[in-house]
Coordinates of C-alpha atoms in Angstrom, one line a residue:
Chain A
M1 CA -24.4 -55.2 -61.4
T2 CA -25.4 -52.5 -59.0
V3 CA -28.1 -49.9 -59.5
D4 CA -25.4 -47.2 -59.1
M5 CA -23.3 -48.7 -61.9
L6 CA -26.4 -48.7 -64.2
I7 CA -27.2 -45.1 -63.3
D8 CA -23.6 -44.1 -64.0
W9 CA -23.7 -45.9 -67.3
F10 CA -26.9 -44.2 -68.3
A11 CA -25.4 -40.9 -67.3
T12 CA -22.7 -41.4 -70.0
I13 CA -25.4 -41.6 -72.6
G14 CA -27.4 -38.6 -71.7
D15 CA -28.7 -36.4 -69.0
F16 CA -32.1 -37.8 -67.9
P17 CA -31.7 -38.6 -64.2
I18 CA -35.3 -39.6 -63.3
L19 CA -35.8 -41.8 -66.4
S20 CA -32.3 -43.5 -66.0
F21 CA -33.1 -44.1 -62.3
L22 CA -36.4 -45.8 -63.2
L23 CA -34.8 -47.8 -66.0
A24 CA -32.0 -49.0 -63.7
V25 CA -34.5 -50.0 -61.0
I26 CA -36.6 -52.0 -63.5
I27 CA -33.6 -53.6 -65.2
S28 CA -32.2 -54.9 -61.8
G29 CA -35.6 -55.5 -60.2
V30 CA -37.1 -57.9 -62.9
P31 CA -34.3 -60.5 -62.7
L32 CA -34.5 -60.3 -58.9
F33 CA -38.2 -61.1 -59.1
L34 CA -37.5 -63.9 -61.5
I35 CA -34.9 -65.3 -59.0
M36 CA -37.5 -65.1 -56.3
A37 CA -40.2 -66.9 -58.3
L38 CA -37.8 -69.5 -59.6
N39 CA -36.5 -70.1 -56.0
A40 CA -40.0 -70.6 -54.7
M41 CA -40.8 -73.1 -57.5
V42 CA -37.7 -75.1 -57.1
A43 CA -37.6 -74.9 -53.3
V44 CA -41.2 -76.1 -53.0
Y45 CA -40.5 -79.0 -55.2
V46 CA -37.3 -79.9 -53.3
E47 CA -39.0 -79.4 -50.0
R48 CA -41.8 -81.8 -50.9
K49 CA -39.2 -84.3 -52.1
V50 CA -37.0 -83.9 -49.1
S51 CA -39.9 -84.3 -46.7
A52 CA -41.1 -87.3 -48.6
F53 CA -37.7 -89.0 -48.6
M54 CA -37.2 -88.4 -44.9
M55 CA -40.6 -90.0 -44.2
D56 CA -39.8 -93.0 -46.5
R57 CA -42.4 -91.7 -49.1
I58 CA -41.6 -90.7 -52.7
G59 CA -43.4 -87.4 -52.9
P60 CA -45.1 -86.0 -56.0
M61 CA -44.7 -88.3 -58.9
G62 CA -47.7 -87.7 -61.2
Q63 CA -47.1 -84.4 -62.9
G64 CA -44.1 -84.4 -65.2
P65 CA -42.9 -85.4 -68.6
G66 CA -45.2 -88.3 -69.3
L67 CA -48.2 -88.2 -67.0
H68 CA -48.3 -91.1 -64.5
A69 CA -45.2 -92.4 -66.0
G70 CA -43.1 -92.0 -62.8
K71 CA -41.0 -89.1 -64.0
W72 CA -40.4 -87.6 -60.6
G73 CA -43.3 -85.1 -60.7
L74 CA -41.1 -82.4 -62.1
L75 CA -44.0 -80.2 -63.2
Q76 CA -45.8 -80.4 -59.9
T77 CA -45.0 -76.9 -58.7
A78 CA -45.8 -75.5 -62.1
A79 CA -49.3 -77.1 -61.9
D80 CA -49.6 -75.8 -58.3
A81 CA -48.7 -72.3 -59.4
V82 CA -51.3 -72.4 -62.2
K83 CA -53.9 -73.7 -59.7
L84 CA -53.1 -70.9 -57.2
L85 CA -53.4 -68.2 -59.8
V86 CA -56.8 -69.4 -61.1
K87 CA -58.3 -70.1 -57.7
E88 CA -61.1 -67.9 -56.3
D89 CA -59.7 -64.9 -54.5
T90 CA -61.9 -64.7 -51.4
V91 CA -62.1 -61.7 -49.1
P92 CA -64.1 -62.4 -45.9
E93 CA -67.3 -60.4 -45.5
T94 CA -66.4 -59.0 -42.1
S95 CA -62.7 -58.4 -42.7
D96 CA -61.0 -55.0 -42.9
K97 CA -60.9 -55.2 -46.7
F98 CA -58.2 -52.6 -47.3
L99 CA -55.7 -54.0 -44.8
F100 CA -56.6 -57.5 -45.9
K101 CA -55.7 -56.8 -49.5
M102 CA -52.6 -54.7 -48.5
A103 CA -51.0 -57.3 -46.2
P104 CA -49.5 -59.7 -48.8
Y105 CA -47.8 -56.9 -50.6
I106 CA -46.2 -55.5 -47.4
I107 CA -44.8 -58.9 -46.7
F108 CA -43.6 -59.2 -50.3
I109 CA -41.9 -55.8 -50.1
G110 CA -40.1 -56.9 -47.0
A111 CA -38.7 -60.0 -48.6
F112 CA -38.0 -58.3 -52.0
L113 CA -36.1 -55.4 -50.5
G114 CA -33.9 -57.8 -48.5
L115 CA -33.0 -59.7 -51.7
A116 CA -31.8 -56.5 -53.3
A117 CA -28.7 -56.4 -51.0
V118 CA -27.8 -60.1 -51.3
P119 CA -24.3 -60.4 -53.0
F120 CA -24.8 -63.2 -55.5
S121 CA -21.2 -62.7 -56.8
S122 CA -18.5 -60.0 -56.7
V123 CA -20.4 -58.1 -59.5
L124 CA -24.0 -59.5 -59.3
Q125 CA -25.6 -57.5 -56.5
V126 CA -28.4 -55.1 -57.1
A127 CA -27.6 -52.6 -54.3
D128 CA -24.1 -52.4 -52.9
F129 CA -24.7 -50.5 -49.6
N130 CA -22.0 -49.5 -47.1
V131 CA -24.6 -50.6 -44.5
G132 CA -25.7 -53.8 -46.3
V133 CA -26.0 -56.0 -43.1
F134 CA -27.9 -53.4 -41.3
Y135 CA -30.2 -52.8 -44.3
I136 CA -31.1 -56.5 -44.6
I137 CA -31.8 -56.8 -40.9
A138 CA -33.9 -53.6 -41.1
V139 CA -36.1 -54.5 -44.1
G140 CA -36.5 -58.0 -42.7
S141 CA -38.6 -56.4 -40.0
I142 CA -41.1 -55.0 -42.5
G143 CA -42.6 -58.4 -42.9
V144 CA -43.9 -58.3 -39.3
I145 CA -46.1 -55.4 -40.1
G146 CA -47.6 -57.3 -43.0
I147 CA -48.2 -60.4 -40.8
V148 CA -49.9 -58.4 -38.0
M149 CA -52.0 -56.6 -40.7
A150 CA -53.0 -59.9 -42.2
G151 CA -53.9 -61.3 -38.8
W152 CA -55.8 -58.3 -37.7
A153 CA -57.7 -57.7 -40.9
S154 CA -58.8 -61.3 -41.2
N155 CA -61.1 -60.7 -38.2
N156 CA -60.5 -64.3 -37.2
K157 CA -59.2 -65.6 -33.9
W158 CA -56.8 -68.0 -35.4
S159 CA -55.3 -65.4 -37.6
L160 CA -55.0 -62.9 -34.8
Y161 CA -53.4 -65.5 -32.5
G162 CA -51.0 -66.4 -35.3
A163 CA -50.1 -62.8 -36.0
M164 CA -49.5 -62.0 -32.4
R165 CA -47.3 -65.1 -31.9
S166 CA -45.4 -64.3 -35.1
A167 CA -44.8 -60.7 -34.0
A168 CA -43.6 -61.8 -30.6
Q169 CA -41.4 -64.5 -32.2
I170 CA -39.8 -62.4 -34.9
I171 CA -39.1 -59.4 -32.6
S172 CA -37.6 -61.7 -30.0
Y173 CA -35.4 -63.6 -32.5
E174 CA -34.1 -60.5 -34.2
I175 CA -32.1 -59.8 -31.0
P176 CA -29.9 -62.9 -31.1
A177 CA -29.7 -62.7 -34.9
G178 CA -28.6 -59.1 -34.7
L179 CA -26.2 -59.7 -31.8
S180 CA -24.7 -62.7 -33.8
I181 CA -24.3 -60.8 -37.0
I182 CA -22.3 -58.2 -35.0
V183 CA -19.5 -60.8 -34.8
P184 CA -18.6 -60.7 -38.5
I185 CA -19.0 -57.0 -38.5
M186 CA -16.5 -56.8 -35.7
M187 CA -14.1 -59.2 -37.5
A188 CA -14.3 -57.5 -40.8
G189 CA -14.7 -54.0 -39.5
T190 CA -17.3 -53.1 -42.0
M191 CA -21.1 -53.5 -42.7
N192 CA -20.6 -53.6 -46.5
L193 CA -21.3 -57.1 -47.6
Q194 CA -18.8 -57.1 -50.5
E195 CA -16.0 -55.8 -48.2
M196 CA -17.0 -58.4 -45.6
I197 CA -16.6 -61.1 -48.3
H198 CA -13.3 -59.7 -49.5
F199 CA -12.1 -59.9 -45.8
Q200 CA -12.7 -63.7 -46.0
E201 CA -10.0 -64.3 -48.6
G202 CA -7.1 -66.7 -48.1
N203 CA -6.4 -69.4 -45.5
V204 CA -6.7 -69.7 -41.7
W205 CA -5.4 -72.4 -39.4
G206 CA -3.2 -73.7 -42.2
I207 CA -5.8 -75.5 -44.4
L208 CA -9.2 -74.0 -43.7
P209 CA -10.5 -71.2 -45.9
N210 CA -10.4 -67.9 -44.1
W211 CA -14.2 -67.8 -43.6
I212 CA -15.4 -66.0 -40.5
I213 CA -17.1 -69.2 -39.2
F214 CA -13.6 -70.9 -39.0
N215 CA -11.8 -67.8 -37.6
N216 CA -12.2 -68.6 -33.9
P217 CA -14.5 -70.6 -31.6
F218 CA -16.8 -67.6 -30.9
T219 CA -17.6 -67.0 -34.5
F220 CA -18.3 -70.7 -34.9
I221 CA -20.9 -70.5 -32.1
A222 CA -22.2 -67.2 -33.5
F223 CA -22.9 -68.8 -36.9
F224 CA -25.2 -71.4 -35.4
I225 CA -27.0 -68.9 -33.2
F226 CA -27.5 -66.6 -36.2
F227 CA -28.7 -69.5 -38.4
I228 CA -31.2 -70.9 -35.9
S229 CA -32.5 -67.4 -35.2
A230 CA -32.9 -66.9 -38.9
V231 CA -34.9 -70.1 -39.2
A232 CA -37.1 -68.7 -36.4
E233 CA -37.4 -65.4 -38.2
T234 CA -38.7 -67.1 -41.3
N235 CA -41.4 -68.8 -39.2
R236 CA -40.4 -72.2 -40.3
T237 CA -40.6 -75.4 -38.3
P238 CA -39.5 -76.0 -35.5
F239 CA -40.4 -72.4 -34.9
D240 CA -43.7 -72.3 -36.8
I241 CA -46.0 -71.6 -33.9
P242 CA -47.5 -68.6 -35.8
E243 CA -49.0 -71.0 -38.4
A244 CA -49.1 -74.1 -36.3
E245 CA -51.5 -76.3 -38.4
S246 CA -52.7 -78.4 -35.5
E247 CA -53.6 -75.4 -33.3
L248 CA -54.3 -72.4 -35.6
V249 CA -55.3 -74.0 -39.0
A250 CA -52.8 -71.8 -40.9
G251 CA -52.3 -68.9 -38.5
W252 CA -52.3 -65.5 -40.1
M253 CA -52.8 -67.1 -43.6
T254 CA -56.0 -68.8 -42.7
E255 CA -58.4 -66.5 -44.6
Y256 CA -56.2 -66.1 -47.6
S257 CA -56.6 -68.0 -50.9
G258 CA -55.4 -68.0 -54.4
F259 CA -53.0 -65.4 -55.6
R260 CA -52.7 -63.6 -52.2
W261 CA -51.8 -66.8 -50.5
A262 CA -49.2 -67.5 -53.3
V263 CA -47.6 -64.1 -52.5
F264 CA -47.3 -65.2 -48.9
F265 CA -45.7 -68.4 -50.0
L266 CA -43.3 -66.6 -52.4
S267 CA -42.3 -64.3 -49.6
E268 CA -41.6 -67.1 -47.2
Y269 CA -39.2 -68.8 -49.6
A270 CA -37.6 -65.4 -50.5
N271 CA -37.1 -64.8 -46.8
M272 CA -35.3 -68.1 -46.6
L273 CA -33.1 -66.9 -49.5
V274 CA -32.3 -63.6 -47.8
V275 CA -31.4 -64.9 -44.4
S276 CA -29.4 -67.7 -45.9
G277 CA -27.7 -65.2 -48.1
L278 CA -26.8 -63.1 -45.1
A279 CA -25.5 -66.1 -43.3
V280 CA -23.4 -67.1 -46.3
A281 CA -22.0 -63.6 -46.8
G282 CA -21.3 -63.0 -43.1
F283 CA -20.0 -66.4 -42.0
L284 CA -19.4 -68.8 -44.9
G285 CA -17.2 -66.6 -47.2
G286 CA -19.9 -65.4 -49.6
W287 CA -18.7 -66.1 -53.1
Q288 CA -15.2 -67.2 -52.1
S289 CA -14.2 -70.7 -53.1
P290 CA -13.8 -73.3 -50.4
I291 CA -10.4 -74.1 -51.8
P292 CA -8.5 -70.7 -51.6
G293 CA -7.0 -69.6 -54.8
M294 CA -8.8 -72.2 -57.0
F295 CA -12.1 -71.8 -58.9
D296 CA -12.6 -68.3 -57.7
T297 CA -12.9 -66.3 -61.0
G298 CA -15.9 -64.9 -62.7
A299 CA -18.9 -67.3 -62.8
W300 CA -17.4 -69.6 -60.1
G301 CA -18.3 -66.9 -57.6
L302 CA -22.0 -67.2 -58.4
F303 CA -21.6 -71.0 -58.3
W304 CA -20.1 -71.0 -54.9
F305 CA -22.5 -68.5 -53.5
M306 CA -25.5 -70.4 -54.8
G307 CA -24.1 -73.7 -53.7
K308 CA -23.7 -72.5 -50.1
L309 CA -27.1 -70.8 -50.3
I310 CA -28.7 -74.1 -51.4
L311 CA -26.9 -76.0 -48.7
L312 CA -28.3 -73.7 -46.0
I313 CA -31.8 -73.8 -47.4
F314 CA -31.5 -77.6 -47.5
V315 CA -30.5 -77.6 -43.8
M316 CA -33.6 -75.5 -43.1
M317 CA -35.7 -78.2 -44.8
W318 CA -33.8 -80.8 -42.9
F319 CA -34.7 -79.0 -39.6
R320 CA -38.3 -78.7 -40.6
W321 CA -38.8 -82.4 -41.3
T322 CA -36.9 -83.6 -38.2
F323 CA -37.8 -81.5 -35.3
P324 CA -41.2 -81.2 -33.5
R325 CA -42.6 -77.7 -33.0
L326 CA -41.6 -75.7 -29.9
R327 CA -44.1 -74.5 -27.4
V328 CA -44.5 -70.7 -27.0
D329 CA -42.7 -70.8 -23.6
Q330 CA -40.0 -73.0 -24.9
L331 CA -39.5 -70.7 -27.8
M332 CA -39.1 -67.7 -25.6
H333 CA -36.9 -69.7 -23.2
V334 CA -34.5 -70.6 -26.0
C335 CA -34.4 -67.0 -27.3
W336 CA -34.0 -65.0 -24.1
K337 CA -32.3 -67.4 -21.7
V338 CA -30.0 -69.3 -24.1
F339 CA -29.3 -67.4 -27.3
I340 CA -29.1 -63.8 -26.1
P341 CA -26.6 -64.6 -23.2
I342 CA -24.4 -66.7 -25.4
A343 CA -24.6 -64.1 -28.2
M344 CA -23.5 -61.4 -25.8
F345 CA -20.7 -63.6 -24.5
N346 CA -19.6 -64.1 -28.1
I347 CA -19.3 -60.4 -28.8
F348 CA -17.2 -60.1 -25.7
G349 CA -15.1 -63.1 -26.7
V350 CA -14.5 -61.9 -30.2
G351 CA -13.5 -58.5 -28.9
I352 CA -10.9 -60.2 -26.6
W353 CA -9.8 -62.4 -29.5
K354 CA -9.3 -59.4 -31.8
L355 CA -7.3 -57.6 -29.1
I356 CA -5.0 -60.6 -28.5
F357 CA -4.6 -62.2 -31.9
G358 CA -5.9 -59.6 -34.4
Chain B
M1 CA -25.0 -73.3 -13.9
S2 CA -23.6 -76.7 -14.8
K3 CA -27.2 -77.8 -15.4
Y4 CA -27.7 -75.0 -17.8
F5 CA -24.7 -76.2 -19.9
A6 CA -25.7 -79.8 -19.5
N7 CA -29.2 -78.9 -20.9
I8 CA -27.6 -77.2 -23.9
Y9 CA -25.3 -80.2 -24.5
D10 CA -28.3 -82.5 -24.2
T11 CA -30.3 -80.4 -26.6
V12 CA -27.6 -80.3 -29.2
N13 CA -26.9 -84.0 -28.8
T14 CA -30.5 -85.1 -29.2
L15 CA -31.2 -82.8 -32.1
W16 CA -28.1 -84.1 -33.9
T17 CA -29.4 -87.7 -33.2
G18 CA -32.7 -86.9 -34.8
M19 CA -31.1 -85.2 -37.8
R20 CA -28.8 -88.2 -38.3
I21 CA -31.9 -90.5 -38.4
T22 CA -33.8 -88.4 -41.0
W23 CA -30.6 -88.0 -43.1
G24 CA -30.2 -91.8 -43.0
H25 CA -33.8 -92.3 -44.2
M26 CA -33.4 -89.6 -46.9
I27 CA -30.2 -91.1 -48.5
N28 CA -31.6 -94.7 -48.3
I29 CA -34.9 -93.8 -49.9
K30 CA -34.4 -96.5 -52.6
R31 CA -34.2 -99.1 -49.8
D32 CA -36.8 -97.7 -47.4
N33 CA -39.4 -96.5 -49.8
V34 CA -42.9 -97.9 -48.8
T35 CA -44.9 -96.2 -51.5
L36 CA -46.1 -98.4 -54.4
Q37 CA -47.3 -96.4 -57.4
Y38 CA -50.2 -98.6 -57.8
P39 CA -51.5 -98.6 -61.4
E40 CA -47.9 -98.8 -62.6
E41 CA -46.4 -101.0 -59.9
R42 CA -48.2 -103.9 -58.3
W43 CA -47.6 -106.1 -55.4
P44 CA -46.2 -109.5 -56.3
R45 CA -49.0 -112.1 -56.4
P46 CA -48.5 -114.6 -53.6
E47 CA -48.5 -118.3 -54.5
R48 CA -51.9 -119.6 -53.4
N49 CA -52.6 -122.9 -51.8
I50 CA -56.3 -123.5 -51.7
G51 CA -56.2 -127.2 -51.0
F52 CA -55.9 -128.5 -54.6
E53 CA -54.1 -127.8 -57.8
H54 CA -55.2 -124.9 -60.0
E55 CA -56.1 -127.2 -62.9
D56 CA -58.4 -129.2 -60.7
Y57 CA -60.2 -126.1 -59.4
N58 CA -63.0 -125.6 -61.9
V59 CA -64.5 -122.4 -60.5
I60 CA -62.7 -119.1 -60.2
R61 CA -64.4 -115.8 -59.3
S62 CA -62.5 -113.1 -61.2
R63 CA -63.4 -110.9 -64.1
L64 CA -66.0 -112.1 -66.7
H65 CA -64.8 -112.3 -70.2
V66 CA -66.6 -113.1 -73.4
D67 CA -65.2 -114.6 -76.6
I68 CA -67.5 -112.6 -78.8
D69 CA -66.8 -114.6 -81.9
D70 CA -68.3 -117.6 -80.2
C71 CA -71.4 -115.8 -78.9
I72 CA -74.6 -116.7 -80.7
G73 CA -76.7 -114.1 -78.9
C74 CA -79.0 -116.5 -77.1
L75 CA -79.4 -114.2 -74.1
K76 CA -79.2 -117.1 -71.6
C77 CA -76.5 -115.4 -69.6
E78 CA -78.4 -112.2 -69.5
R79 CA -81.4 -114.0 -68.1
A80 CA -79.3 -115.9 -65.6
C81 CA -77.7 -112.8 -64.2
P82 CA -79.3 -112.1 -60.8
V83 CA -78.2 -108.5 -60.8
D84 CA -78.8 -107.7 -64.4
C85 CA -75.3 -106.5 -65.1
I86 CA -75.1 -108.2 -68.5
K87 CA -76.8 -106.3 -71.4
I88 CA -77.0 -107.8 -74.8
D89 CA -78.6 -106.4 -78.0
T90 CA -78.9 -108.6 -81.1
I91 CA -79.9 -108.0 -84.7
K92 CA -81.1 -110.9 -86.8
A93 CA -78.4 -111.8 -89.4
P94 CA -79.6 -111.6 -93.0
N95 CA -78.4 -115.2 -93.8
R96 CA -77.8 -117.7 -91.0
G97 CA -74.2 -118.9 -90.8
E98 CA -72.7 -116.5 -93.3
D99 CA -69.8 -114.1 -92.6
I100 CA -70.5 -110.4 -92.8
P101 CA -67.1 -108.8 -93.3
E102 CA -68.3 -105.2 -93.1
V103 CA -69.2 -105.7 -89.4
K104 CA -66.5 -108.3 -88.8
H105 CA -69.2 -110.9 -88.0
T106 CA -68.2 -114.5 -88.3
G107 CA -70.9 -116.9 -89.4
E108 CA -69.9 -120.0 -87.3
T109 CA -68.6 -120.4 -83.8
S110 CA -65.5 -122.4 -83.0
N111 CA -67.9 -125.3 -82.2
G112 CA -69.4 -125.2 -85.7
T113 CA -72.7 -123.7 -84.6
K114 CA -74.3 -121.4 -87.3
K115 CA -75.0 -118.0 -85.8
A116 CA -78.5 -116.5 -86.4
M117 CA -77.8 -113.3 -84.7
V118 CA -75.3 -110.4 -84.9
V119 CA -74.5 -109.2 -81.4
S120 CA -74.5 -105.4 -81.6
R121 CA -74.0 -104.8 -77.9
F122 CA -72.6 -107.0 -75.2
T123 CA -71.7 -105.1 -72.0
I124 CA -70.9 -106.4 -68.6
D125 CA -70.8 -103.9 -65.8
M126 CA -68.2 -105.3 -63.5
S127 CA -69.0 -102.8 -60.8
E128 CA -72.4 -104.5 -60.4
C129 CA -71.2 -108.1 -60.9
C130 CA -71.7 -110.2 -57.8
Y131 CA -69.3 -112.9 -59.0
C132 CA -71.9 -115.7 -58.6
N133 CA -70.7 -117.4 -61.8
L134 CA -74.3 -118.3 -62.7
C135 CA -74.0 -116.8 -66.2
T136 CA -71.3 -119.2 -67.2
Y137 CA -73.3 -122.4 -66.8
P138 CA -76.1 -121.9 -69.3
C139 CA -73.9 -120.7 -72.1
P140 CA -74.2 -123.3 -74.9
E141 CA -70.9 -122.3 -76.5
E142 CA -68.9 -121.8 -73.3
C143 CA -67.9 -118.4 -74.5
I144 CA -68.6 -116.5 -71.3
F145 CA -66.2 -117.4 -68.5
M146 CA -64.3 -116.0 -65.5
V147 CA -60.7 -115.3 -66.6
G148 CA -57.7 -117.1 -65.1
G149 CA -57.7 -120.3 -63.1
P150 CA -59.0 -123.2 -65.1
N151 CA -59.6 -120.8 -68.0
S152 CA -56.1 -119.3 -67.9
S153 CA -55.3 -120.8 -71.3
K154 CA -58.2 -118.8 -72.8
H155 CA -57.4 -115.5 -70.9
P156 CA -54.8 -114.6 -68.3
I157 CA -55.9 -113.8 -64.8
D158 CA -57.1 -110.3 -64.0
Y159 CA -58.3 -109.9 -60.4
E160 CA -57.8 -106.1 -60.0
F161 CA -59.2 -104.4 -63.1
S162 CA -58.7 -101.0 -61.4
E163 CA -59.8 -98.0 -63.6
F164 CA -59.5 -94.3 -63.4
D165 CA -63.2 -93.8 -64.2
R166 CA -66.1 -95.8 -63.0
T167 CA -67.6 -96.0 -66.4
D168 CA -64.5 -97.9 -67.6
L169 CA -65.7 -100.8 -65.5
I170 CA -68.4 -101.4 -68.0
Y171 CA -66.7 -103.8 -70.3
Q172 CA -67.7 -103.7 -74.0
F173 CA -67.3 -107.1 -75.8
A174 CA -69.3 -106.7 -78.9
K175 CA -67.7 -105.3 -82.1
K176 CA -68.4 -101.7 -82.6
L177 CA -71.2 -101.1 -85.1
S178 CA -71.9 -97.7 -86.5
P179 CA -75.5 -96.5 -86.6
E180 CA -75.5 -96.9 -90.4
Q181 CA -74.3 -100.5 -90.1
K182 CA -77.0 -101.3 -87.5
D183 CA -79.6 -99.7 -89.7
G184 CA -78.3 -101.7 -92.7
L185 CA -78.6 -105.0 -90.8
Q186 CA -82.1 -104.2 -89.4
N187 CA -83.6 -103.0 -92.7
P188 CA -81.8 -105.1 -95.4
K189 CA -81.8 -103.5 -98.8
P190 CA -84.1 -105.0 -101.5
E191 CA -81.2 -106.3 -103.6
A192 CA -79.9 -108.2 -100.6
E193 CA -83.2 -110.1 -100.3
A194 CA -83.3 -110.8 -103.9

């Protein structure tokens, strides 16, 4: 369901272009926001459970059907959401109040716009661009502005350090991420996410599905570089130096509380969704079934896409609760001296591969 | 150059080792879990060996309990308590040794003693109790005792008595009397006297 389809459909009813545009945007935007909120609620719960299980704990158990009855704490995030919404909204006395209040919304816009181009299935996609990949990479950078705004406006050395680190990190890691996502663009010959997924139909190497990750060794490496860079771009552990708790309290989020902080949180988890969505669409066959020719009609597309998305988000959590945090110099070393050379070599290799086998 | 690739191999290898470990702990959470959800789950009580058999051990320092139907309201335990954690209020019964069904008062104790008092309040603040056991000796009816141990036939052992609120540690033993019932006992109606 793209915005364009809705606008075309409204056009068949009557000639009111501005109203139909607004209606189409609202009709497609509200479910998107609901997906974002639901994702954050479920992901926070799963993250707490996964972290607990990996540490031999059991995680939240109190809030759920039957208080203190050991029902897995299913309502924990609902309780947390209510708590965050009713918490006092503090704005520091000496902060730049306008920028301080604006920052969460800028970050939110960055995450939300990215979600608009994620192809949830062959029909469920809000905006089907011919430059989808480029668009997601581009709007993903808006978040940095919000982070720097938040860090600067807080008038707090921790926040500023966090924001500066975050800006350096995100700008650095966009390069290997961008260079790696060029590989599927080269393979499929298009930036349109739907066409890219259609390219990944059928089999390769006999039994494997024709996903770009399995196409050749270079794409295989490119997927991992893209995915790790994506984790770095979402500021998650082991790349969480912008909000390193032990050094910077909470980095650029230090001064935020209540609803504004909840918006940051929502955006972080939405960003995970967007980068995982791009990885799934670019490398893991999008909504294509892993068994080519089976279970690939209608709602199965949504099922496979969400399944792969959830798998990647789980791997991100797995990273977070396994690896220790990188130092700033190690972070830059990994990016500039390891990922970027290999990513460039990948582009070269895929080009040669296309010439010889394609 | 070979060191560069060796480093990358080493990194991937060690990261994968770490991820295998956390994965193993995650899927074996049922086996590895160390959290005990305390009020619902409890540690198994170890078999104690304190030098002699439980039956022979005539003092146990656990929770105080009162069989209120046997209490005659003599206040001896309240006076014996060194920390004043026992509080007793009594009202003179209209007729000694008679049951008062309205307030569930029994006239005689299990030893056959006729009760002269209705106990309207009997509270023990276990957060103040110093477990000296001094209150149990003067009791003429042996109705106040530490639970468990030699008294386990009267009341099962309770050594934790954890509560969510500190006021819940004040144990109420007397039967609940409404203000009207108290008033009725303190100022008997003329026809009851007649």
